[in-house]
Amino acid sequence: SQTIHQWPATLVQPVGSPLSLECTVEGTSNPNLYWYRQAAGRGLQLLFYSVGIGQISSEVPQNLSASRPQDRQFILSSKKLLLSDSGFYLCAWSSGGNQPQHFGDGTRLSIL
Amino acid sequence: GESVGLHLPTLSVQEGDNSIINCAYSNSASDYFIWYKQESGKGPQFIIDIRSNMDKRQGQRVTVLLNKTVKHLSLQIAATQPGDSAVYFCAETPFGNEKLTFGTGTRLTIIP
């Protein structure tokens, strides 16, 4: 069966520090991969998605970037975090368009 | 732009009763619809999906109804249990699209 792992579960970072969140998927090949951000009590905002290695689509101009160095690995990064980067970050995978996306348990990021 | 919205942000239901969560969408090209359940501190969990060539689909204690004429989607949960307390999101996408558009969510509280 397919599984998705995100880490860390929680992270507290100072303003201006770098960020690297990692997401890996097991049990499937060539998945679509997604990064979302969720503000408290709000819906999900799509940040990036990828349909293959090295292919990244950015949905919202921002202080973050994404990379997909391997088929089942998706990384969310920032060179210098802003206070506004605080939130709940979720990674998801799907087997293609018009298929369910399956989510990890998220990383709660707090910027101080 | 296109949006997916929910009629009610909160819903309280007595344990054992049935609940109905509604969702309105505006994209006439929407072809695939999903309901997710999100418990506190966790990622959204897939519940059930439906494609535009259907108007009803049933799962275990859940039924999704799709009315394309009025662009309305609903999730019915039968015989609610305390474990059903969560935030429920609808999501939609046009045919062949790699991305989902999420609604803002409804918080369902089951009263013992």
Short mmCIF file of C-alpha atoms in Angstrom, two decimals:
data_model
loop_
_atom_site.label_atom_id
_atom_site.label_comp_id
_atom_site.label_asym_id
_atom_site.label_seq_id
_atom_site.Cartn_x
_atom_site.Cartn_y
_atom_site.Cartn_z
CA SER A 1 0.00 0.00 0.00
CA GLN A 2 1.03 3.60 -0.53
CA THR A 3 2.24 5.77 2.31
CA ILE A 4 3.33 9.39 2.57
CA HIS A 5 5.71 10.76 5.15
CA GLN A 6 6.34 14.34 6.14
CA TRP A 7 8.83 15.62 8.63
CA PRO A 8 9.28 17.26 10.97
CA ALA A 9 5.83 17.34 12.56
CA THR A 10 6.50 20.68 14.22
CA LEU A 11 9.16 23.28 13.65
CA VAL A 12 9.96 26.60 15.28
CA GLN A 13 12.28 28.84 13.31
CA PRO A 14 13.50 32.43 13.71
CA VAL A 15 12.73 35.05 11.08
CA GLY A 16 15.38 35.09 8.38
CA SER A 17 16.45 31.49 8.86
CA PRO A 18 16.33 28.90 6.04
CA LEU A 19 13.75 26.14 5.73
CA SER A 20 13.67 22.64 4.34
CA LEU A 21 10.62 20.42 4.67
CA GLU A 22 10.74 16.97 3.17
CA CYS A 23 8.00 14.70 1.89
CA THR A 24 8.43 11.16 0.60
CA VAL A 25 5.98 8.71 -0.86
CA GLU A 26 6.28 4.93 -0.83
CA GLY A 27 4.47 2.24 -2.74
CA THR A 28 3.81 4.08 -5.99
CA SER A 29 5.73 5.31 -9.01
CA ASN A 30 5.63 8.66 -10.81
CA PRO A 31 3.07 10.24 -8.50
CA ASN A 32 1.86 13.80 -8.76
CA LEU A 33 3.14 15.64 -5.69
CA TYR A 34 1.71 18.72 -4.02
CA TRP A 35 2.59 21.24 -1.31
CA TYR A 36 -0.22 23.11 0.43
CA ARG A 37 -0.36 25.66 3.21
CA GLN A 38 -3.27 25.88 5.60
CA ALA A 39 -3.84 28.89 7.83
CA ALA A 40 -5.60 28.27 11.15
CA GLY A 41 -9.30 27.59 10.60
CA ARG A 42 -9.00 28.02 6.88
CA GLY A 43 -8.92 25.98 3.69
CA LEU A 44 -5.96 24.67 1.75
CA GLN A 45 -3.87 26.89 -0.49
CA LEU A 46 -1.91 25.10 -3.20
CA LEU A 47 1.69 26.28 -3.26
CA PHE A 48 3.44 23.94 -5.70
CA TYR A 49 2.78 20.79 -7.61
CA SER A 50 4.92 18.43 -9.65
CA VAL A 51 4.02 15.85 -12.28
CA GLY A 52 7.56 14.48 -12.60
CA ILE A 53 11.18 14.76 -11.52
CA GLY A 54 12.46 18.28 -11.91
CA GLN A 55 9.03 19.58 -12.99
CA ILE A 56 7.66 22.19 -10.59
CA SER A 57 4.63 24.42 -11.04
CA SER A 58 4.30 27.38 -8.71
CA GLU A 59 0.82 28.56 -7.89
CA VAL A 60 1.43 31.56 -5.68
CA PRO A 61 4.31 34.04 -5.82
CA GLN A 62 6.03 33.85 -2.49
CA ASN A 63 9.10 33.38 -0.40
CA LEU A 64 9.14 29.59 -0.90
CA SER A 65 10.45 27.20 -3.51
CA ALA A 66 10.04 23.51 -4.20
CA SER A 67 12.20 20.82 -5.70
CA ARG A 68 11.73 17.20 -6.71
CA PRO A 69 15.16 15.60 -6.83
CA GLN A 70 13.78 12.05 -6.93
CA ASP A 71 10.57 10.48 -8.17
CA ARG A 72 9.01 10.13 -4.73
CA GLN A 73 10.66 13.03 -2.90
CA PHE A 74 9.31 16.57 -2.72
CA ILE A 75 11.07 19.34 -0.80
CA LEU A 76 9.78 22.73 0.26
CA SER A 77 12.45 25.34 0.92
CA SER A 78 13.07 28.93 1.79
CA LYS A 79 16.30 30.88 2.00
CA LYS A 80 14.95 33.41 4.51
CA LEU A 81 11.72 32.83 6.41
CA LEU A 82 9.20 35.60 7.01
CA LEU A 83 6.67 35.85 9.83
CA SER A 84 3.96 35.34 7.23
CA ASP A 85 5.38 31.90 6.40
CA SER A 86 3.92 30.49 9.61
CA GLY A 87 1.28 27.85 9.01
CA PHE A 88 0.44 24.21 8.58
CA TYR A 89 2.20 22.72 5.56
CA LEU A 90 0.78 19.66 3.93
CA CYS A 91 2.22 17.38 1.29
CA ALA A 92 -0.02 15.22 -0.87
CA TRP A 93 0.30 12.74 -3.71
CA SER A 94 -2.03 11.44 -6.37
CA SER A 95 -1.76 8.95 -9.22
CA GLY A 96 -2.83 11.62 -11.71
CA GLY A 97 -5.44 14.20 -12.55
CA ASN A 98 -9.02 13.48 -11.52
CA GLN A 99 -7.77 11.12 -8.83
CA PRO A 100 -7.90 11.59 -5.05
CA GLN A 101 -5.02 13.35 -3.43
CA HIS A 102 -3.70 11.66 -0.30
CA PHE A 103 -2.20 13.82 2.40
CA GLY A 104 0.55 13.49 4.93
CA ASP A 105 0.05 14.58 8.51
CA GLY A 106 1.62 17.98 7.94
CA THR A 107 4.29 20.18 9.48
CA ARG A 108 3.25 22.96 11.80
CA LEU A 109 5.72 25.79 11.22
CA SER A 110 5.99 28.68 13.66
CA ILE A 111 8.17 31.67 12.87
CA LEU A 112 9.41 33.76 15.79
CA GLY B 1 -12.31 33.54 -10.33
CA GLU B 2 -13.78 30.14 -9.76
CA SER B 3 -14.46 29.18 -6.18
CA VAL B 4 -15.80 26.37 -4.11
CA GLY B 5 -17.75 27.50 -1.09
CA LEU B 6 -19.66 25.96 1.76
CA HIS B 7 -23.08 27.12 2.93
CA LEU B 8 -22.43 26.68 6.66
CA PRO B 9 -19.12 27.05 8.48
CA THR B 10 -20.29 25.03 11.54
CA LEU B 11 -22.77 22.26 12.13
CA SER B 12 -23.77 20.53 15.38
CA VAL B 13 -25.59 17.21 15.28
CA GLN B 14 -26.83 14.91 18.00
CA GLU B 15 -25.02 11.58 18.15
CA GLY B 16 -26.95 8.99 16.19
CA ASP B 17 -28.65 11.52 13.94
CA ASN B 18 -27.84 12.01 10.28
CA SER B 19 -25.85 15.02 9.11
CA ILE B 20 -25.74 16.81 5.79
CA ILE B 21 -22.87 19.05 4.77
CA ASN B 22 -23.35 21.20 1.70
CA CYS B 23 -20.98 22.65 -0.85
CA ALA B 24 -21.58 25.02 -3.75
CA TYR B 25 -19.21 25.29 -6.67
CA SER B 26 -19.11 27.79 -9.50
CA ASN B 27 -16.95 26.17 -12.16
CA SER B 28 -19.25 24.76 -14.83
CA ALA B 29 -16.33 22.68 -16.11
CA SER B 30 -15.95 20.84 -12.79
CA ASP B 31 -15.87 17.14 -13.47
CA TYR B 32 -14.55 15.43 -10.38
CA PHE B 33 -15.50 16.06 -6.77
CA ILE B 34 -14.07 14.84 -3.48
CA TRP B 35 -14.95 15.06 0.18
CA TYR B 36 -12.24 15.11 2.82
CA LYS B 37 -12.32 14.85 6.61
CA GLN B 38 -9.69 16.66 8.64
CA GLU B 39 -9.21 15.99 12.32
CA SER B 40 -7.34 18.44 14.49
CA GLY B 41 -3.60 18.47 13.83
CA LYS B 42 -3.81 15.96 10.97
CA GLY B 43 -3.87 16.05 7.22
CA PRO B 44 -7.16 15.74 5.30
CA GLN B 45 -8.37 12.20 4.86
CA PHE B 46 -10.15 11.07 1.69
CA ILE B 47 -13.76 10.06 2.34
CA ILE B 48 -15.52 9.65 -0.98
CA ASP B 49 -15.46 10.97 -4.52
CA ILE B 50 -17.87 11.32 -7.39
CA ARG B 51 -17.56 12.10 -11.07
CA SER B 52 -19.88 14.32 -13.05
CA ASN B 53 -21.47 11.41 -14.87
CA MET B 54 -23.06 10.32 -11.58
CA ASP B 55 -25.48 12.06 -9.23
CA LYS B 56 -25.13 9.80 -6.21
CA ARG B 57 -22.51 7.56 -4.69
CA GLN B 58 -22.58 5.66 -1.43
CA GLY B 59 -19.88 4.48 0.90
CA GLN B 60 -19.88 3.17 4.41
CA ARG B 61 -22.30 5.47 6.29
CA VAL B 62 -21.64 8.24 3.78
CA THR B 63 -23.45 9.34 0.64
CA VAL B 64 -22.39 12.06 -1.78
CA LEU B 65 -25.01 13.76 -3.92
CA LEU B 66 -24.18 15.87 -6.95
CA ASN B 67 -26.61 18.30 -8.56
CA LYS B 68 -24.88 19.69 -11.64
CA THR B 69 -27.83 21.84 -12.58
CA VAL B 70 -27.44 24.04 -9.52
CA LYS B 71 -23.74 23.25 -8.98
CA HIS B 72 -24.31 21.75 -5.57
CA LEU B 73 -22.60 18.91 -3.74
CA SER B 74 -23.57 17.39 -0.42
CA LEU B 75 -22.17 14.83 1.99
CA GLN B 76 -24.58 12.85 4.10
CA ILE B 77 -23.29 11.00 7.13
CA ALA B 78 -25.67 8.46 8.61
CA ALA B 79 -25.92 7.59 12.32
CA THR B 80 -23.22 10.03 13.36
CA GLN B 81 -20.66 9.02 15.95
CA PRO B 82 -18.31 11.11 18.12
CA GLY B 83 -15.46 10.20 15.80
CA ASP B 84 -17.22 12.03 12.99
CA SER B 85 -16.43 15.36 14.66
CA ALA B 86 -13.98 17.09 12.31
CA VAL B 87 -13.74 19.69 9.57
CA TYR B 88 -15.08 18.53 6.23
CA PHE B 89 -13.84 19.93 2.93
CA CYS B 90 -15.21 19.57 -0.54
CA ALA B 91 -12.88 19.87 -3.51
CA GLU B 92 -13.36 19.89 -7.26
CA THR B 93 -11.42 19.88 -10.48
CA PRO B 94 -12.19 20.00 -14.19
CA PHE B 95 -11.51 16.94 -16.32
CA GLY B 96 -7.82 16.26 -16.83
CA ASN B 97 -6.71 18.95 -14.40
CA GLU B 98 -3.92 18.08 -12.02
CA LYS B 99 -5.09 20.48 -9.30
CA LEU B 100 -7.96 20.49 -6.81
CA THR B 101 -9.83 23.58 -5.66
CA PHE B 102 -10.83 23.26 -2.01
CA GLY B 103 -13.70 24.84 -0.16
CA THR B 104 -13.19 26.62 3.13
CA GLY B 105 -14.54 23.75 5.23
CA THR B 106 -17.41 22.99 7.61
CA ARG B 107 -16.76 22.07 11.23
CA LEU B 108 -19.02 19.22 12.26
CA THR B 109 -19.50 18.68 15.99
CA ILE B 110 -21.27 15.58 17.24
CA ILE B 111 -23.07 16.16 20.52
CA PRO B 112 -23.07 13.09 22.82
#
